[in-house]
mmCIF file of C-alpha atoms and ligand atoms in Angstrom:
data_model
loop_
_atom_site.group_PDB
_atom_site.id
_atom_site.type_symbol
_atom_site.label_atom_id
_atom_site.label_comp_id
_atom_site.label_asym_id
_atom_site.label_seq_id
_atom_site.Cartn_x
_atom_site.Cartn_y
_atom_site.Cartn_z
ATOM 1 C CA UNK A 223 -19.606 142.593 -103.521
ATOM 2 C CA UNK A 224 -17.346 142.007 -106.522
ATOM 3 C CA UNK A 225 -16.033 138.470 -106.574
ATOM 4 C CA UNK A 226 -12.717 137.129 -107.780
ATOM 5 C CA UNK A 227 -12.335 133.436 -108.608
ATOM 6 C CA UNK A 228 -8.757 132.158 -108.764
ATOM 7 C CA UNK A 229 -7.825 129.003 -110.678
ATOM 8 C CA UNK A 230 -4.707 127.076 -109.621
ATOM 9 C CA UNK A 231 -2.972 123.766 -110.332
ATOM 10 C CA UNK A 232 -0.059 123.789 -107.909
ATOM 11 C CA UNK A 233 1.571 125.595 -105.024
ATOM 12 C CA UNK A 234 -0.691 128.617 -105.256
ATOM 13 C CA UNK A 235 1.876 131.154 -104.107
ATOM 14 C CA UNK A 236 0.516 133.799 -106.478
ATOM 15 C CA UNK A 237 -3.003 133.098 -105.244
ATOM 16 C CA UNK A 238 -1.759 133.513 -101.668
ATOM 17 C CA UNK A 239 -0.007 136.779 -102.581
ATOM 18 C CA UNK A 240 -3.298 138.120 -103.946
ATOM 19 C CA UNK A 241 -5.255 136.927 -100.896
ATOM 20 C CA UNK A 242 -2.646 138.406 -98.523
ATOM 21 C CA UNK A 243 -2.657 141.748 -100.314
ATOM 22 C CA UNK A 244 -6.465 141.790 -100.361
ATOM 23 C CA UNK A 245 -6.425 141.372 -96.581
ATOM 24 C CA UNK A 246 -3.635 143.843 -95.933
ATOM 25 C CA UNK A 247 -5.086 146.529 -98.190
ATOM 26 C CA UNK A 248 -8.645 145.826 -97.043
ATOM 27 C CA UNK A 249 -10.001 145.400 -100.580
ATOM 28 C CA UNK A 250 -13.267 144.227 -99.068
ATOM 29 C CA UNK A 251 -13.928 147.556 -97.346
ATOM 30 C CA UNK A 252 -12.172 149.861 -99.780
ATOM 31 C CA UNK A 253 -13.013 148.341 -103.164
ATOM 32 C CA UNK A 254 -15.904 146.005 -102.382
ATOM 33 C CA UNK A 255 -13.761 143.170 -103.723
ATOM 34 C CA UNK A 256 -13.103 139.723 -102.287
ATOM 35 C CA UNK A 257 -11.521 136.451 -103.339
ATOM 36 C CA UNK A 258 -14.652 134.308 -103.328
ATOM 37 C CA UNK A 259 -13.221 130.951 -104.346
ATOM 38 C CA UNK A 260 -10.118 129.052 -105.393
ATOM 39 C CA UNK A 261 -10.657 126.206 -107.835
ATOM 40 C CA UNK A 262 -8.004 123.612 -108.683
ATOM 41 C CA UNK A 263 -7.942 120.997 -111.416
ATOM 42 C CA UNK A 264 -5.715 118.919 -109.119
ATOM 43 C CA UNK A 265 -6.866 117.607 -105.755
ATOM 44 C CA UNK A 266 -3.268 117.477 -104.516
ATOM 45 C CA UNK A 267 -2.537 121.148 -105.291
ATOM 46 C CA UNK A 268 -0.788 122.618 -102.260
ATOM 47 C CA UNK A 269 -2.515 125.927 -102.809
ATOM 48 C CA UNK A 270 -5.849 124.477 -101.684
ATOM 49 C CA UNK A 271 -4.665 124.271 -98.066
ATOM 50 C CA UNK A 272 -3.287 127.803 -98.317
ATOM 51 C CA UNK A 273 -6.624 129.077 -99.599
ATOM 52 C CA UNK A 274 -8.406 127.452 -96.668
ATOM 53 C CA UNK A 275 -6.016 129.213 -94.278
ATOM 54 C CA UNK A 276 -7.252 132.485 -95.778
ATOM 55 C CA UNK A 277 -10.822 131.352 -95.219
ATOM 56 C CA UNK A 278 -11.488 131.139 -98.959
ATOM 57 C CA UNK A 279 -13.909 128.545 -100.341
ATOM 58 C CA UNK A 280 -12.148 125.844 -102.358
ATOM 59 C CA UNK A 281 -13.289 123.491 -105.057
ATOM 60 C CA UNK A 282 -11.634 120.736 -107.103
ATOM 61 C CA UNK A 283 -12.579 119.734 -110.624
ATOM 62 C CA UNK A 284 -10.273 117.176 -112.198
ATOM 63 C CA UNK A 285 -9.820 117.431 -115.952
ATOM 64 C CA UNK A 286 -9.219 113.678 -115.906
ATOM 65 C CA UNK A 287 -12.907 113.123 -115.226
ATOM 66 C CA UNK A 288 -13.852 114.578 -118.612
ATOM 67 C CA UNK A 289 -13.569 113.187 -122.095
ATOM 68 C CA UNK A 290 -12.855 116.435 -123.870
ATOM 69 C CA UNK A 291 -11.454 119.870 -123.216
ATOM 70 C CA UNK A 292 -14.867 121.323 -124.087
ATOM 71 C CA UNK A 293 -16.644 119.160 -121.497
ATOM 72 C CA UNK A 294 -14.115 120.059 -118.788
ATOM 73 C CA UNK A 295 -14.302 123.762 -119.585
ATOM 74 C CA UNK A 296 -18.128 123.707 -119.536
ATOM 75 C CA UNK A 297 -18.112 122.091 -116.098
ATOM 76 C CA UNK A 298 -15.416 124.489 -114.897
ATOM 77 C CA UNK A 299 -17.467 127.412 -116.110
ATOM 78 C CA UNK A 300 -20.464 126.163 -114.117
ATOM 79 C CA UNK A 301 -18.334 125.940 -110.941
ATOM 80 C CA UNK A 302 -16.980 129.438 -111.555
ATOM 81 C CA UNK A 303 -20.407 130.902 -112.326
ATOM 82 C CA UNK A 304 -21.639 129.755 -108.905
ATOM 83 C CA UNK A 305 -19.607 132.723 -107.597
ATOM 84 C CA UNK A 306 -20.711 135.203 -110.307
ATOM 85 C CA UNK A 307 -17.194 136.642 -110.577
ATOM 86 C CA UNK A 308 -16.200 140.030 -111.985
ATOM 87 C CA UNK A 309 -12.709 138.674 -112.550
ATOM 88 C CA UNK A 310 -11.250 135.212 -113.110
ATOM 89 C CA UNK A 311 -7.554 134.970 -112.247
ATOM 90 C CA UNK A 312 -5.318 132.196 -113.567
ATOM 91 C CA UNK A 313 -2.489 131.643 -111.083
ATOM 92 C CA UNK A 314 -0.375 128.711 -112.168
ATOM 93 C CA UNK A 315 -3.413 127.069 -113.761
ATOM 94 C CA UNK A 316 -1.725 124.671 -116.149
ATOM 95 C CA UNK A 317 -4.533 123.993 -118.596
ATOM 96 C CA UNK A 318 -5.104 125.376 -122.055
ATOM 97 C CA UNK A 319 -8.602 126.823 -122.141
ATOM 98 C CA UNK A 320 -11.005 126.461 -125.060
ATOM 99 C CA UNK A 321 -11.991 129.466 -127.203
ATOM 100 C CA UNK A 322 -15.533 129.124 -125.834
ATOM 101 C CA UNK A 323 -14.337 129.519 -122.249
ATOM 102 C CA UNK A 324 -11.979 132.371 -123.100
ATOM 103 C CA UNK A 325 -14.690 134.140 -125.120
ATOM 104 C CA UNK A 326 -17.163 133.893 -122.254
ATOM 105 C CA UNK A 327 -14.750 135.667 -119.893
ATOM 106 C CA UNK A 328 -13.295 138.100 -122.443
ATOM 107 C CA UNK A 329 -11.937 141.183 -120.685
ATOM 108 C CA UNK A 330 -12.222 139.628 -117.231
ATOM 109 C CA UNK A 331 -9.818 136.702 -117.462
ATOM 110 C CA UNK A 332 -6.157 137.335 -116.645
ATOM 111 C CA UNK A 333 -3.033 135.205 -116.365
ATOM 112 C CA UNK A 334 0.517 135.471 -115.085
ATOM 113 C CA UNK A 335 3.203 133.980 -117.286
ATOM 114 C CA UNK A 336 6.836 133.527 -116.206
ATOM 115 C CA UNK A 337 8.546 135.373 -119.064
ATOM 116 C CA UNK A 338 8.742 138.819 -120.587
ATOM 117 C CA UNK A 339 6.055 138.259 -123.198
ATOM 118 C CA UNK A 340 5.959 138.173 -126.159
ATOM 119 C CA UNK A 341 9.204 136.232 -125.595
ATOM 120 C CA UNK A 342 8.941 132.618 -124.470
ATOM 121 C CA UNK A 343 5.307 131.678 -124.615
ATOM 122 C CA UNK A 344 4.561 128.114 -123.480
ATOM 123 C CA UNK A 345 6.540 125.970 -121.062
ATOM 124 C CA UNK A 346 10.102 125.845 -119.658
ATOM 125 C CA UNK A 347 10.488 129.605 -119.956
ATOM 126 C CA UNK A 348 13.376 129.941 -117.482
ATOM 127 C CA UNK A 349 15.546 127.231 -119.036
ATOM 128 C CA UNK A 350 14.888 128.645 -122.500
ATOM 129 C CA UNK A 351 15.872 132.160 -121.363
ATOM 130 C CA UNK A 352 19.117 130.788 -119.864
ATOM 131 C CA UNK A 353 19.859 128.711 -122.977
ATOM 132 C CA UNK A 354 19.381 131.754 -125.221
ATOM 133 C CA UNK A 355 21.817 133.796 -123.147
ATOM 134 C CA UNK A 356 19.166 136.336 -122.098
ATOM 135 C CA UNK A 357 20.489 138.950 -119.649
ATOM 136 C CA UNK A 358 16.979 139.721 -118.455
ATOM 137 C CA UNK A 359 14.056 137.486 -117.644
ATOM 138 C CA UNK A 360 10.798 138.268 -115.926
ATOM 139 C CA UNK A 361 7.092 137.877 -115.736
ATOM 140 C CA UNK A 362 3.985 139.228 -117.413
ATOM 141 C CA UNK A 363 0.380 139.682 -116.334
ATOM 142 C CA UNK A 364 -1.844 139.678 -119.395
ATOM 143 C CA UNK A 365 -5.400 139.424 -120.587
ATOM 144 C CA UNK A 366 -6.210 135.903 -121.739
ATOM 145 C CA UNK A 367 -7.242 135.507 -125.368
ATOM 146 C CA UNK A 368 -7.768 132.430 -127.513
ATOM 147 C CA UNK A 369 -4.095 132.439 -128.514
ATOM 148 C CA UNK A 370 -1.866 130.965 -125.781
ATOM 149 C CA UNK A 371 0.105 133.565 -123.764
ATOM 150 C CA UNK A 372 -0.985 136.441 -125.977
ATOM 151 C CA UNK A 373 -3.408 139.207 -125.079
ATOM 152 C CA UNK A 374 -2.870 142.747 -123.832
ATOM 153 C CA UNK A 375 -0.108 143.160 -121.289
ATOM 154 C CA UNK A 376 -1.270 144.568 -117.955
ATOM 155 C CA UNK A 377 1.966 144.445 -115.941
ATOM 156 C CA UNK A 378 5.537 143.241 -116.263
ATOM 157 C CA UNK A 379 8.621 142.939 -114.084
ATOM 158 C CA UNK A 380 12.165 142.112 -115.166
ATOM 159 C CA UNK A 381 14.950 140.448 -113.197
ATOM 160 C CA UNK A 382 18.600 139.832 -114.149
ATOM 161 C CA UNK A 383 19.728 136.410 -115.317
ATOM 162 C CA UNK A 384 22.879 135.756 -113.277
ATOM 163 C CA UNK A 385 25.909 133.751 -114.488
ATOM 164 C CA UNK A 386 25.282 130.622 -112.455
ATOM 165 C CA UNK A 387 21.511 130.603 -112.639
ATOM 166 C CA UNK A 388 19.634 127.367 -113.045
ATOM 167 C CA UNK A 389 15.993 127.256 -114.086
ATOM 168 C CA UNK A 390 15.152 126.899 -110.378
ATOM 169 C CA UNK A 391 17.166 129.863 -109.104
ATOM 170 C CA UNK A 392 15.823 132.044 -111.903
ATOM 171 C CA UNK A 393 12.265 130.855 -111.274
ATOM 172 C CA UNK A 394 12.584 131.779 -107.589
ATOM 173 C CA UNK A 395 13.829 135.292 -108.472
ATOM 174 C CA UNK A 396 10.976 135.741 -110.940
ATOM 175 C CA UNK A 397 8.427 134.436 -108.438
ATOM 176 C CA UNK A 398 9.252 137.148 -105.894
ATOM 177 C CA UNK A 399 8.370 139.716 -108.577
ATOM 178 C CA UNK A 400 5.194 137.852 -109.516
ATOM 179 C CA UNK A 401 4.032 138.158 -105.914
ATOM 180 C CA UNK A 402 4.357 141.943 -106.204
ATOM 181 C CA UNK A 403 2.914 142.623 -109.640
ATOM 182 C CA UNK A 404 0.001 140.190 -109.688
ATOM 183 C CA UNK A 405 -1.831 141.630 -106.658
ATOM 184 C CA UNK A 406 -1.177 145.140 -108.016
ATOM 185 C CA UNK A 407 -2.579 144.205 -111.414
ATOM 186 C CA UNK A 408 -5.715 142.740 -109.832
ATOM 187 C CA UNK A 409 -6.229 145.869 -107.742
ATOM 188 C CA UNK A 410 -5.687 148.077 -110.817
ATOM 189 C CA UNK A 411 -8.304 146.067 -112.712
ATOM 190 C CA UNK A 412 -10.937 146.980 -110.125
ATOM 191 C CA UNK A 413 -9.737 150.562 -109.686
ATOM 192 C CA UNK A 414 -9.972 151.096 -113.455
ATOM 193 C CA UNK A 415 -13.468 149.622 -113.439
ATOM 194 C CA UNK A 416 -14.529 151.870 -110.553
ATOM 195 C CA UNK A 417 -13.204 155.004 -112.244
ATOM 196 C CA UNK A 418 -14.917 154.205 -115.559
ATOM 197 C CA UNK A 419 -18.264 153.399 -113.896
HETATM 198 C C1 GAR B 16 4.166 130.932 -111.649
HETATM 199 O O1 GAR B 16 5.541 131.187 -111.817
HETATM 200 C C2 GAR B 16 3.419 131.310 -112.908
HETATM 201 O O2 GAR B 16 3.981 132.379 -113.608
HETATM 202 C C3 GAR B 16 3.536 130.047 -113.714
HETATM 203 O O3 GAR B 16 3.430 128.994 -112.794
HETATM 204 C C4 GAR B 16 3.892 129.435 -111.523
HETATM 205 C C5 GAR B 16 2.806 129.140 -110.517
HETATM 206 O O4 GAR B 16 3.273 129.327 -109.209
HETATM 207 N N1 GAR B 16 2.519 129.975 -114.726
HETATM 208 C C6 GAR B 16 2.661 129.384 -115.887
HETATM 209 O O5 GAR B 16 3.664 128.809 -116.219
HETATM 210 C C7 GAR B 16 1.451 129.485 -116.784
HETATM 211 N N2 GAR B 16 1.770 129.071 -118.118
HETATM 212 P P1 GAR B 16 2.243 129.368 -108.002
HETATM 213 O O6 GAR B 16 1.321 128.151 -108.144
HETATM 214 O O7 GAR B 16 3.097 129.262 -106.776
HETATM 215 O O8 GAR B 16 1.485 130.662 -108.089
#
């Protein structure tokens, strides 16, 4: 069985979209793939309850319990390694990861970012797109590298920015696209692996 570990910090809707698609498309039977665990750095993350509804093992590791980024990432890595994952998926995981962590998972660590990268790395992407007068916004699934929100692009979707958009209305429009492209990108990752094996 090929395991996926998903890291979250908040509502976990992208995690749920992946778990739902995995069920619907029977990844377990067809690809030998399952979401083995969801790990949050926040105990109050709403996504933890969602993960439990899918019957997925959950774990919490608070970054506040560690004195340095390196110490947190080392402990996080140990929790992840307990599931020996083929793929680690960041889904609204709002922590910058150390080069050591990123290097360990090189080629099997992916993220979804709410902008059309390389535009708008970092935070507040929707407000920045509105402020710049962008006509299009969107989302990007990419490989994670040591440089924040860089790394090869695996999937993208664009949505229009409408005249009366706020950051919230734009975020909601982008999120519906994220729920489509992220599960597809995860499936493609395993299909590409299977065809190159
Ligand atoms: C998503 O829109 C994702 O693109 C964004 O956080 C949201 C998480 O939603 N990620 C980042 O901003 C990463 N820098 P979710 O918890 O409902 O999946």
